[in-house]
Coordinates of C-alpha atoms in Angstrom, one line a residue:
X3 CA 0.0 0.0 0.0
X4 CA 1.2 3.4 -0.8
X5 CA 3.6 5.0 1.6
X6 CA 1.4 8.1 1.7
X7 CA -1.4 6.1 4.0
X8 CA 1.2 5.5 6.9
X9 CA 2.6 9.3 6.9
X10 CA -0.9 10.6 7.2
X11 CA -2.3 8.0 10.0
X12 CA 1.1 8.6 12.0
X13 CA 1.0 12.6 10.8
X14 CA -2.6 12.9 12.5
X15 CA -1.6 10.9 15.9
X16 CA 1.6 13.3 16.3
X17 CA -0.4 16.6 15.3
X18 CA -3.1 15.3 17.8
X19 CA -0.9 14.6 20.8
X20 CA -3.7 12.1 21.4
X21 CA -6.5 9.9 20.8
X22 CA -9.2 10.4 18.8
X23 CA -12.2 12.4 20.7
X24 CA -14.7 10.3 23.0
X25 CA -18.2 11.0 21.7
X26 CA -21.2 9.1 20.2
X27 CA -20.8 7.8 17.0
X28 CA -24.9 8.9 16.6
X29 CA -23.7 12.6 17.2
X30 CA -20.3 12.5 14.7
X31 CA -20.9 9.9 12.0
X32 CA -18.4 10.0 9.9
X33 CA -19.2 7.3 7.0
X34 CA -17.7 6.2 4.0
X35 CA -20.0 4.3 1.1
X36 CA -18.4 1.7 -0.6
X37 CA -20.4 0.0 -3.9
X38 CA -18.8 -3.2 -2.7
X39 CA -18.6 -4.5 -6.5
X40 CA -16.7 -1.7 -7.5
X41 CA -14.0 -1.3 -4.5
X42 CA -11.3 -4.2 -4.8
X43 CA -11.3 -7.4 -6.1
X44 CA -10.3 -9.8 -3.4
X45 CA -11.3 -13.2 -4.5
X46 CA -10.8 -13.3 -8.0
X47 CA -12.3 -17.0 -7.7
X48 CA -15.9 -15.4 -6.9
X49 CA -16.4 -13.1 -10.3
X50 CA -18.8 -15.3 -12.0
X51 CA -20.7 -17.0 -9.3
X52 CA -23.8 -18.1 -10.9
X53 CA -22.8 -17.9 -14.2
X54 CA -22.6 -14.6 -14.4
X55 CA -20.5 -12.5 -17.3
X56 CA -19.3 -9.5 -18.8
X57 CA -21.1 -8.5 -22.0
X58 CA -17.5 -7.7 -23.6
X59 CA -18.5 -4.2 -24.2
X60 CA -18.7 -1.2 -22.0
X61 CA -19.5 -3.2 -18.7
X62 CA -22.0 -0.5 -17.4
X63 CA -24.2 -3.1 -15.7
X64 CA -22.1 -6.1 -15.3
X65 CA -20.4 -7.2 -11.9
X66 CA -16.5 -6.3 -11.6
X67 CA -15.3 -8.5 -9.3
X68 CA -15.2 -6.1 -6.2
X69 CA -15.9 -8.3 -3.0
X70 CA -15.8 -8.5 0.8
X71 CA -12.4 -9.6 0.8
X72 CA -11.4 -6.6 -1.0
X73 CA -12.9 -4.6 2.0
X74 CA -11.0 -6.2 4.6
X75 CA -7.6 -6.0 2.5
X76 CA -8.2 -2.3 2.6
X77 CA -8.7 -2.0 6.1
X78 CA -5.8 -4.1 6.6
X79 CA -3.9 -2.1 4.8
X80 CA -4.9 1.3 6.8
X81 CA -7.2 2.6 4.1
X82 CA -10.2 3.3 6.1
X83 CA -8.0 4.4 9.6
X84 CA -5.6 7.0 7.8
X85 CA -8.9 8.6 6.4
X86 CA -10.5 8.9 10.1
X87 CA -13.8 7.6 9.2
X88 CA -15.8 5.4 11.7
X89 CA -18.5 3.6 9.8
X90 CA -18.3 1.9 6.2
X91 CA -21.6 1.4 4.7
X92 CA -21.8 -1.7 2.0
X93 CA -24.0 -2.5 -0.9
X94 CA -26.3 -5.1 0.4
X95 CA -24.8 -8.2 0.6
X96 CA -27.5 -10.8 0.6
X97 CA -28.1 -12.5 -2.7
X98 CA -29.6 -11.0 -5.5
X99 CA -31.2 -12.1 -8.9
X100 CA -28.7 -14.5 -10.7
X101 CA -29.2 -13.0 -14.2
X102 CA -29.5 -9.4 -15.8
X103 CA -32.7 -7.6 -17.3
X104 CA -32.4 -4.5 -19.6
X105 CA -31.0 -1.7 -18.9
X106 CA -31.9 1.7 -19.9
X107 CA -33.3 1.8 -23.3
X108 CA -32.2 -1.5 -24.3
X109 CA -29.0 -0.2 -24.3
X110 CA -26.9 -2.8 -21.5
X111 CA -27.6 -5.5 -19.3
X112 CA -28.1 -4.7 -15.9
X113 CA -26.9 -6.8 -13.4
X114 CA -27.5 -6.5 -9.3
X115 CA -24.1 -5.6 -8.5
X116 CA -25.6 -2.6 -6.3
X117 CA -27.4 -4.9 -4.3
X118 CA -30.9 -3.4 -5.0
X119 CA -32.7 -6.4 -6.7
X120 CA -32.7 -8.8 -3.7
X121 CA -33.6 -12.5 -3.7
X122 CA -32.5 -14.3 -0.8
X123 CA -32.0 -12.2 2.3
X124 CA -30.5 -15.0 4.4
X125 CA -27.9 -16.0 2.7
X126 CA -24.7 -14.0 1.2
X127 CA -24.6 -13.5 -2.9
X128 CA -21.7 -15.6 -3.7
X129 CA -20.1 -12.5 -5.8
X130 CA -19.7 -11.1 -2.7
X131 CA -17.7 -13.7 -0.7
X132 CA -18.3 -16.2 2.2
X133 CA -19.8 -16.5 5.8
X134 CA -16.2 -16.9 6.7
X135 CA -14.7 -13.3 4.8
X136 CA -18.0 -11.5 6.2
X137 CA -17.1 -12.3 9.6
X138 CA -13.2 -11.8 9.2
X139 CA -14.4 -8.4 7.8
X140 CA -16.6 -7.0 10.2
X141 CA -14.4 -8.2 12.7
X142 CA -11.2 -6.5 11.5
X143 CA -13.4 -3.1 11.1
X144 CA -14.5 -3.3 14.8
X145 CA -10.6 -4.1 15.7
X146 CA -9.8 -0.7 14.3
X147 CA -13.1 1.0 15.9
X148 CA -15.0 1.2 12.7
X149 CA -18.7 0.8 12.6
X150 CA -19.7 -1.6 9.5
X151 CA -23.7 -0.8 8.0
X152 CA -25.8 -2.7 5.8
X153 CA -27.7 -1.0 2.6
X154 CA -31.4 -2.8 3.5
X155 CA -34.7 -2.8 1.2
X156 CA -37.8 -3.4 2.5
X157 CA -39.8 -2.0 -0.2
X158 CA -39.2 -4.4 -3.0
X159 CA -37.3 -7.8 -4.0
X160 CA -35.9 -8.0 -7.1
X161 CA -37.4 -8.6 -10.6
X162 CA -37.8 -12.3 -12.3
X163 CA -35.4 -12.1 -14.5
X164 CA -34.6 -15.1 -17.3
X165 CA -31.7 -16.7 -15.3
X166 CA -33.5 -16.7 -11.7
X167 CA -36.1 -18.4 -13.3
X168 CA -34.5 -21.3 -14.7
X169 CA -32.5 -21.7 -11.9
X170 CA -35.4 -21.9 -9.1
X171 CA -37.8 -23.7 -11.8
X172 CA -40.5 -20.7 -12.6
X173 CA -42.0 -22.0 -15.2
X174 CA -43.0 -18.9 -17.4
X175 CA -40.5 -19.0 -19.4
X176 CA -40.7 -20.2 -23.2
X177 CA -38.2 -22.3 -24.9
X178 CA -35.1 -21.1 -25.7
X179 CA -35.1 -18.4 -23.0
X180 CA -31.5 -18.4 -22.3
X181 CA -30.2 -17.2 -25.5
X182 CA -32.3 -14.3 -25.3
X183 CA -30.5 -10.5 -25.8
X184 CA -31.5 -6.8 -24.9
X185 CA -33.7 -6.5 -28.0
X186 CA -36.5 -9.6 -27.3
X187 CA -35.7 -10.4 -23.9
X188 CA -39.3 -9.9 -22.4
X189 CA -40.5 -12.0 -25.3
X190 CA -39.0 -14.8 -23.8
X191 CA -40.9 -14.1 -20.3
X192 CA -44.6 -15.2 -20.6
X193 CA -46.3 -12.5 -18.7
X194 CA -49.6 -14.2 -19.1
X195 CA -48.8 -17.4 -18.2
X196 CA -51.5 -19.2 -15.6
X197 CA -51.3 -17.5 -12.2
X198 CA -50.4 -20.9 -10.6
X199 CA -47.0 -20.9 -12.6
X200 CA -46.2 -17.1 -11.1
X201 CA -47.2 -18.2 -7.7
X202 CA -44.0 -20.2 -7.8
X203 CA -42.5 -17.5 -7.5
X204 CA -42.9 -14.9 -4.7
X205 CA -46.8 -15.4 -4.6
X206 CA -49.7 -13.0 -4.2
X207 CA -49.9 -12.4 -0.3
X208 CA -46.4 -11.5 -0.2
X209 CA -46.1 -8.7 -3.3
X210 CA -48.1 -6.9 -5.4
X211 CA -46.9 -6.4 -9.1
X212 CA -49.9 -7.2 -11.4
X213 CA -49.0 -10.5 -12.7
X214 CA -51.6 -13.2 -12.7
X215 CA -52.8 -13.9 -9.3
X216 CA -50.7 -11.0 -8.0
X217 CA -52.3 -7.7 -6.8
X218 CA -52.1 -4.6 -9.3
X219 CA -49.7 -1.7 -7.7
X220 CA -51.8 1.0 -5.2
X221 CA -51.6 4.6 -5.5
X222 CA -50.0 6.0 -3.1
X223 CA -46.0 6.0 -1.7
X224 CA -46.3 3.2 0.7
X225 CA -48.4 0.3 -2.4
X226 CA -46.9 1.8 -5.8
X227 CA -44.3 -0.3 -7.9
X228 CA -41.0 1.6 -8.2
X229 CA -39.7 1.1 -11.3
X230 CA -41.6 -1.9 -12.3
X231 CA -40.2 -3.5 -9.2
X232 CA -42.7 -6.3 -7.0
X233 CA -43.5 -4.2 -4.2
X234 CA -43.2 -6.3 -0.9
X235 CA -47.1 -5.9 1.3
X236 CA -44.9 -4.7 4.5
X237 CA -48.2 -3.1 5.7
X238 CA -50.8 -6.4 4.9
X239 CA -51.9 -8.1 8.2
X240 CA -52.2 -11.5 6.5
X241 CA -50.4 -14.6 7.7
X242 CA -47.6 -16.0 5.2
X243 CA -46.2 -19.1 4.0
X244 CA -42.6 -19.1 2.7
X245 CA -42.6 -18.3 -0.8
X246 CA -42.5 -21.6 -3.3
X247 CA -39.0 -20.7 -4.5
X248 CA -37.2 -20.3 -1.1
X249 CA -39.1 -23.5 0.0
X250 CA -37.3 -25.3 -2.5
X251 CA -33.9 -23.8 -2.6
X252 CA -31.8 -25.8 -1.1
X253 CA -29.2 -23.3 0.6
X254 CA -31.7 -20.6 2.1
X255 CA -31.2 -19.9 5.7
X256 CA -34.8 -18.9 5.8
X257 CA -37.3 -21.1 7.6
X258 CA -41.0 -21.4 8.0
X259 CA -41.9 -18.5 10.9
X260 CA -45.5 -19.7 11.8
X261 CA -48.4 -16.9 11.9
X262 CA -46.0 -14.3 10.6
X263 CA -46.3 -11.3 8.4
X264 CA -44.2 -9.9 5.5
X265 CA -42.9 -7.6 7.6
X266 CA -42.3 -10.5 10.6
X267 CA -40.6 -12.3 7.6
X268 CA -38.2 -9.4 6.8
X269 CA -37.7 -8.1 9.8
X270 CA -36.5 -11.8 10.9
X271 CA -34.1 -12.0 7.9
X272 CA -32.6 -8.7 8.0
X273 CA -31.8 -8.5 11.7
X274 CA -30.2 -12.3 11.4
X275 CA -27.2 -10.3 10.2
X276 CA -27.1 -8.2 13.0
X277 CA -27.4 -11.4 15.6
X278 CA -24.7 -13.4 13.6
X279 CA -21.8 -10.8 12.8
X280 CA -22.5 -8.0 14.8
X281 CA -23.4 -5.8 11.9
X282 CA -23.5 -2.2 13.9
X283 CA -26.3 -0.5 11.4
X284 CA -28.3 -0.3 8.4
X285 CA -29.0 2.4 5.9
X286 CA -32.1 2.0 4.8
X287 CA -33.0 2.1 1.1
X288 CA -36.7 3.9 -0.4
X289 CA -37.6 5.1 3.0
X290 CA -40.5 6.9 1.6
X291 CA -42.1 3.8 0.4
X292 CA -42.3 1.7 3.9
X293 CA -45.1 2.4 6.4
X294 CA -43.2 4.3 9.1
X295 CA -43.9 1.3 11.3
X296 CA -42.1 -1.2 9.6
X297 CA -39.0 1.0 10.3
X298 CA -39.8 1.2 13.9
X299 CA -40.1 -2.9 14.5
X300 CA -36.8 -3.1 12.1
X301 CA -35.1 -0.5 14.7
X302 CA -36.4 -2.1 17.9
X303 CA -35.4 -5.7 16.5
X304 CA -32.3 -5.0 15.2
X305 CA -31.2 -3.0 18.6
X306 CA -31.9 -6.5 20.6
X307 CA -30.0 -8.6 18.3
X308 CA -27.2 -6.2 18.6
X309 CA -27.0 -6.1 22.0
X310 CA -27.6 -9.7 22.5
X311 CA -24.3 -10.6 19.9
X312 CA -22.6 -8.0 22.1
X313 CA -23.1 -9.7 25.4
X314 CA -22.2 -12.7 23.5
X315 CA -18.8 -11.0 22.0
X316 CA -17.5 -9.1 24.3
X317 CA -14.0 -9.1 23.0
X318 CA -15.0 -8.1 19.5
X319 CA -17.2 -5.1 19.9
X320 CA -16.4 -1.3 19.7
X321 CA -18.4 -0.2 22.8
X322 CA -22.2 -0.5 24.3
X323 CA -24.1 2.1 21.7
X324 CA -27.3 0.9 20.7
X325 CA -27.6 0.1 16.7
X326 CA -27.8 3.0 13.9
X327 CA -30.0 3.4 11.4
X328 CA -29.8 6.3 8.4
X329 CA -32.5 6.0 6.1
X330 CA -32.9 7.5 2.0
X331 CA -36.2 9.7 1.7
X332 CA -35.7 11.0 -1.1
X333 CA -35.6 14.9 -1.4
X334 CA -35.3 15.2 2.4
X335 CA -32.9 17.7 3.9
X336 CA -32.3 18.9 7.3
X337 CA -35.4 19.1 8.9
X338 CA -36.5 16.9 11.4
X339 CA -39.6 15.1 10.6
X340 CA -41.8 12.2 12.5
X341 CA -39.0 9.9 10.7
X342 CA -36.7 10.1 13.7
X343 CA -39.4 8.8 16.1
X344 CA -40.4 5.4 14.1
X345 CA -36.4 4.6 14.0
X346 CA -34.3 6.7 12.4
X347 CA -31.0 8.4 14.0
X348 CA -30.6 10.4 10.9
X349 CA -31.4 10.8 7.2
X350 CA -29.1 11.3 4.3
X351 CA -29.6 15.0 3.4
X352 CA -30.5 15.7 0.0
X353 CA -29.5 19.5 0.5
X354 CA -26.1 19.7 0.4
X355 CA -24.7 18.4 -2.8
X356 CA -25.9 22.0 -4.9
X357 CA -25.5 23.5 -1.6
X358 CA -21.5 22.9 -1.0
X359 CA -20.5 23.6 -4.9
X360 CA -20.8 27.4 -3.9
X361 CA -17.7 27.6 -1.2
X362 CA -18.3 31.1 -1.1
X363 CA -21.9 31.1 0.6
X364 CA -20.6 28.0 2.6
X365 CA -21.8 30.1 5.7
X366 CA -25.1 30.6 5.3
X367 CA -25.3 27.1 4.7
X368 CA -22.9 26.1 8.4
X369 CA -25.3 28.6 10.1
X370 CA -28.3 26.8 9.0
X371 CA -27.7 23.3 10.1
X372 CA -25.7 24.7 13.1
X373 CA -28.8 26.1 14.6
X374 CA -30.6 22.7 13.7
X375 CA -28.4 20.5 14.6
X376 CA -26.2 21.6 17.3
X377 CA -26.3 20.1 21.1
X378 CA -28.7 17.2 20.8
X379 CA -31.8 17.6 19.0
X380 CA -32.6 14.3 18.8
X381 CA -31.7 13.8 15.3
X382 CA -29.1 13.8 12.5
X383 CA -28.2 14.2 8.9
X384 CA -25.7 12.7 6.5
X385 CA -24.7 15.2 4.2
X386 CA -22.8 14.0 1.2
X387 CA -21.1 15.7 -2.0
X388 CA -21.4 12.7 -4.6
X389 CA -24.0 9.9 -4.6
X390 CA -24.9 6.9 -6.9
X391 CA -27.9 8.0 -7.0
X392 CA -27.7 11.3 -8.1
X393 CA -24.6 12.6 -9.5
X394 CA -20.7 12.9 -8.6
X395 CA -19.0 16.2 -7.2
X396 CA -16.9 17.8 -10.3
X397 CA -13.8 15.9 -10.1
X398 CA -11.3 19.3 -11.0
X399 CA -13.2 20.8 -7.7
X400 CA -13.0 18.0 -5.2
X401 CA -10.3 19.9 -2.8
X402 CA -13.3 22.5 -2.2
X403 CA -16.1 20.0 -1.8
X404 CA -14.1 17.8 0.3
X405 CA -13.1 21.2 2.6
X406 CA -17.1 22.2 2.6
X407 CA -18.3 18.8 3.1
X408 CA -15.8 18.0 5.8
X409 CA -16.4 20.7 8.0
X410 CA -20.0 20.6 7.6
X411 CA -22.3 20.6 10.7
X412 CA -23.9 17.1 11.2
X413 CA -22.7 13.5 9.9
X414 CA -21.3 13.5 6.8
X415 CA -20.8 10.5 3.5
X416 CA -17.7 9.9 2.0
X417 CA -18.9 8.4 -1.6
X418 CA -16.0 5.9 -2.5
X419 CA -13.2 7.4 -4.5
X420 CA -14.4 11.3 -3.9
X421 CA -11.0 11.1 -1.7
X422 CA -8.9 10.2 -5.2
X423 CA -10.7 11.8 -7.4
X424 CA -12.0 8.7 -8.9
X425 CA -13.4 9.4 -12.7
X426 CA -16.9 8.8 -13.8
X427 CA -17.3 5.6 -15.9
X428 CA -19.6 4.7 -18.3
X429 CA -23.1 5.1 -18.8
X430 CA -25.8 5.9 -21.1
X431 CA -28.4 9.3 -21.5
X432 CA -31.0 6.9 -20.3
X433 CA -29.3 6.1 -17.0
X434 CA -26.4 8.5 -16.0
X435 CA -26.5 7.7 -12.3
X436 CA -24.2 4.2 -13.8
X437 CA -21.7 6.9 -14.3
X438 CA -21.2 6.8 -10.8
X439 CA -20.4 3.8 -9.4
X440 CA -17.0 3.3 -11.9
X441 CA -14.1 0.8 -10.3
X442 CA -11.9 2.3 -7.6
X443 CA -9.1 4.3 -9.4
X444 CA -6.2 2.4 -7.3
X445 CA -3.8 3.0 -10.1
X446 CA -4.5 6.6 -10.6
X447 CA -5.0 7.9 -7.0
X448 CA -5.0 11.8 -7.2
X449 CA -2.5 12.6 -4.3
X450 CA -3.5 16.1 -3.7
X451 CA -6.7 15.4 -3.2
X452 CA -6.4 12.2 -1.0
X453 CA -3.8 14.5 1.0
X454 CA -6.7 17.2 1.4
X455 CA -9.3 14.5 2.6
X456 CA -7.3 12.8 4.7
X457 CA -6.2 16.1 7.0
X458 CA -9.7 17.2 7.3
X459 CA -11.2 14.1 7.8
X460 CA -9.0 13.4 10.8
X461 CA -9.3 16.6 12.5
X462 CA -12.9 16.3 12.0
X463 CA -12.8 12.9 13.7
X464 CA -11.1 14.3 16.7
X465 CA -13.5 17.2 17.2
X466 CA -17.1 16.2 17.8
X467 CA -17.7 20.2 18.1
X468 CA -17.3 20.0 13.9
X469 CA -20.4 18.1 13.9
X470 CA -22.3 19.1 17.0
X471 CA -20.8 22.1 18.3
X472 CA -22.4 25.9 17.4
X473 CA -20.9 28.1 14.7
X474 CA -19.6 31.1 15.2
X475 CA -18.5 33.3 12.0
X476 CA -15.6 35.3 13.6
X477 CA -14.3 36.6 9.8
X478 CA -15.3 37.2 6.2
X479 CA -12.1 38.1 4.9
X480 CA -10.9 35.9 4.8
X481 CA -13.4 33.2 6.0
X482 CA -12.8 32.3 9.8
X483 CA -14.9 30.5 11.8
X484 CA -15.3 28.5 15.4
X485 CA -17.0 25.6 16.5
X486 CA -17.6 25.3 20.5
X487 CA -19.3 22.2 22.3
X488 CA -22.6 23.1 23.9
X489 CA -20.5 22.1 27.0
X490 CA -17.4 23.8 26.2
X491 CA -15.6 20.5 26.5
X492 CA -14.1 20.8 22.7
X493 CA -13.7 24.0 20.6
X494 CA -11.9 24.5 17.0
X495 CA -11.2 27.3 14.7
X496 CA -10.9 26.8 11.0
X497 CA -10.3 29.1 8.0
X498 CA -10.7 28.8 4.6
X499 CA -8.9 30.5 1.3
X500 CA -5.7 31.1 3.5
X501 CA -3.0 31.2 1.9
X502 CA 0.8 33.0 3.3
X503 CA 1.5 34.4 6.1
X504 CA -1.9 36.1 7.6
X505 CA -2.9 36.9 10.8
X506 CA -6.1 35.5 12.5
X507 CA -9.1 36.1 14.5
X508 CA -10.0 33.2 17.4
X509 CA -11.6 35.9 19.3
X510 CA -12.4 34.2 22.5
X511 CA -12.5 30.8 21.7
X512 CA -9.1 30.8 22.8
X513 CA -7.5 32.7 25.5
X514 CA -4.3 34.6 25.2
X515 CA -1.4 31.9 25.4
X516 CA -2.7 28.9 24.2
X517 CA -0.5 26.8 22.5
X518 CA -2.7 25.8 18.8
X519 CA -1.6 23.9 15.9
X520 CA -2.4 23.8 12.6
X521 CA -3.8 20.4 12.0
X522 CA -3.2 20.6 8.2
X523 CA 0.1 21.5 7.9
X524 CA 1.7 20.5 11.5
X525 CA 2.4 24.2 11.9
X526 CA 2.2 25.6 15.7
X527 CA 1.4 29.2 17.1
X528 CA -0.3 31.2 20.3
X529 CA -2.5 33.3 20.7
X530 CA -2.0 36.9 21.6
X531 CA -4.8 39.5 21.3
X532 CA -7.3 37.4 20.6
X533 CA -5.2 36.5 17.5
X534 CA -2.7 33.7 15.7
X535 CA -0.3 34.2 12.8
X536 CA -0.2 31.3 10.1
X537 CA 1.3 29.9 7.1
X538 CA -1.4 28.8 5.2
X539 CA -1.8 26.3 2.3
X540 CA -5.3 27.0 1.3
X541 CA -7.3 25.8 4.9
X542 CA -6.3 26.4 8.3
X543 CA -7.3 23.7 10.9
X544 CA -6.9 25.2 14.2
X545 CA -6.6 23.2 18.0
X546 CA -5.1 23.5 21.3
X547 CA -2.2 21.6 21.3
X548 CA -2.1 19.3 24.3

């Protein structure tokens, strides 16, 4: 592994004097999303697990071979530590459809190597690794104090598509199925087949998606079909059986759960994961389209079987905080809604991206989510920069939206490679948002920018007053501003567009003699007059040297 990780992890310890802050991880999340497919290719031996393969094209939609394994090389290797973050969130694991179905406008096949088309939540997707590397991974992120969160869906499995089909024995196909391509793919799928060959599959009383013997789609946020997708009946009352096709697959972990619900049913599978490896939080996927109380019995479930594999574990966990849980509503931003009392610690804010590319108004936007969000209101957000569901941060700006995002009020979302300036890949007009999930640029790592990250991302993970603390602007020219606890107990001053020798106001943040560093460039000075002078290379990340 570069060189460069081991100056920065050591650089932050001997800038710090000390270890990182004690706080709750609920009050200074600091979270880095990994499309597992697209990270590192640990197991080269798992790329075409259920025969899957590249369409010898552009690859927009197929699986690249990014695994768990990959993962816990990484964080072997100090990746994860020399960037300070404290919680990796993953793709959802659990196995998904075995095949493809079209993408965009007939234009690629499209895979589930994001882990949204789920078919078997019990059991791992073999692309994805073994029981065995899960464990070994979640263990070696809790060795180094990192929180590791599952991407969950409870709105929707995943479509039929032609290879699921023949390999669990829904018979709807017609002959010759498996040679079909993009252009008469759905003419191979008999969509009017009898209703007693499509309740093979997920049946009736557990989705609606208006095939025969299955409900149409409702109208409203909680019953409709996103994207075509079955919509699970998370809100239906009615007792289930197992579907036909997990009663008959031979390797499902999931069992018969007599008098249960949908929701018992996933609620069940989902939190398994949490009992089994310790898994310390979810993020949870289409919130909008779940009944609030299905997130509220996946919360309370999920906290017992995390506390219950921490009494059993001991040695492995981080420490005694309950289980996490961020959710996507799509279009929220920083106000606090009746979300956070059916589960929710926080919600991924969809305010920021536009928000941050304007580093010049970046203080109307601290002062706004400082006044929401600082002390404990009972709630968070996870701001982010680039998404894979929206767009990516422009790569030639990525040392300003790394400085705005990381000094933002609240948690904050590292997307995977916004730290290396990772280029967009492929896509088509139909479906940009596959522009943003390209491979991990390993080989062509932007120094500068990884340099930039990593200083502000460790002096952010020492100072829960960044996330939680209220903001203070103490200059406009240039740009100087505090963050003090509620308490007092931690207090920073940062600056941004310093460049040179300049002299600058702490006001009274500081008293007159303290000892501060600069926590990007190492740099030391005292305060006199309610004032520091500073060399600075473009931010200035001020604390009391202890």
């Amino acid at each position: 592994m570069r060189q460069i990780f081991a100056i920065f992890l050591a650089f932050g310890c001997v800038l710090s004097g000390r270890p990182l802050a004690a706080s709750d991880f609920s009050d200074n999340p600091i979270v880095y999303f990994v499309v597992t497919d697209r990270f590192k290719n640990g197991n080269p031996d798992n790329d075409h697990s259920y025969g899957r393969k590249k369409d010898g094209l552009s690859e927009i939609g197929t699986f690249h071979g990014g695994d768990l394994a990959g993962i816990t090389e990484q964080l072997k290797a100090g990746w994860f530590s020399s960037l300070g973050v404290n919680a990796i969130w993953i793709t959802a694991p659990y196995e998904q459809i075995h095949g493809w179905v079209v993408g965009g406008n007939q234009e690629f096949k499209h895979y589930s190597y994001h882990g949204y088309y789920a078919t078997d939540f019990t059991v791992l997707d073999r692309n994805m690794g073994t029981p065995d590397e899960l464990r070994e991974m979640i263990d070696t992120a809790h060795a180094q104090g990192i929180r590791v969160l599952f991407d969950v869906v409870m709105n929707h499995p995943g479509y039929l598509d032609i290879q699921s089909a023949l390999d669990f024995r829904i018979p709807v196909l017609w002959r010759g199925a498996d040679k079909a391509g993009l252009r008469d793919y759905h003419e191979y799928i008999d969509y009017n087949a009898d209703k007693k060959k499509w309740a093979q599959w997920w049946g009736g009383a557990w989705v609606r998606s208006g095939l025969p013997g299955y409900a149409p789609e409702g109208g409203d946020d909680y019953t409709k079909q996103l994207a075509y997708l079955p919509d699970f009946r998370t809100e239906s009352t009615e007792k289930v059986d197992l579907p036909p096709f997990l009663k008959a697959k031979r390797d499902t972990q999931a069992k018969v759960i007599p008098n249960a619900t949908v929701r018992d049913y996933l609620v069940t599978w989902l939190t398994s994961w949490v009992r089994e490896y310790g898994v310390d939080g979810f993020r949870c996927d289409t919130v909008k389209h779940v009944e609030p109380a299905a997130w509220k019995r996946l919360k309370a479930d999920a906290t017992k079987a995390l506390a219950d594999w921490k009494l059993q574990n001991p040695t492995k966990k981080i420490d005694d905080q309950p289980f996490w849980m961020v959710g996507e509503y799509w279009g929220l931003g920083t106000e606090k809604s009746a979300l956070y009392s059916n589960g929710f610690d926080a919600m991924i804010n969809f305010d920021f991206q536009d928000r941050a590319a304007n580093l010049r108004d970046i203080d109307s936007v601290y002062r706004d989510y400082s006044a929401k969000l600082s002390g404990d209101p009972g709630y968070n957000v996870l701001s982010y920069i680039s998404s894979h569901d929206t767009k990516l941060f422009p790569r030639n700006r990525l040392i300003d939206g790394g400085t705005a995002l990381l000094l933002a009020p609240g948690g904050v979302q590292i997307f995977y490679g916004d730290e290396t300036a990772r280029p967009l890949g492929p896509s088509v007009n139909s479906d940009p948002q596959q522009a943003t999930r390209s491979d991990m640029n390993w080989n062509a790592i932007n120094e500068s920018v990884l340099s930039h990250w990593s200083k502000l991302t460790q002096f952010r993970a020492r100072h829960p007053a960044i996330a939680r603390g209220r903001h203070a602007r103490l200059s406009s020219n240039p740009y100087v501003f505090s963050r003090v606890a509620i308490d007092g107990s931690d207090r920073v001053v940062a600056a941004i567009g310093v460049s040179g020798e300049q002299e600058l106001t702490v006001g009274d943040v500081f008293a007159n003699g303290t000892k501060l560093q600069d926590a990007y460039t190492g740099r030391e000075a005292i305060v006199s007059g309610g004032k520091v002078k500073v060399l600075g290379e473009g931010v200035v990340l001020l604390e009391a040297r202890r």
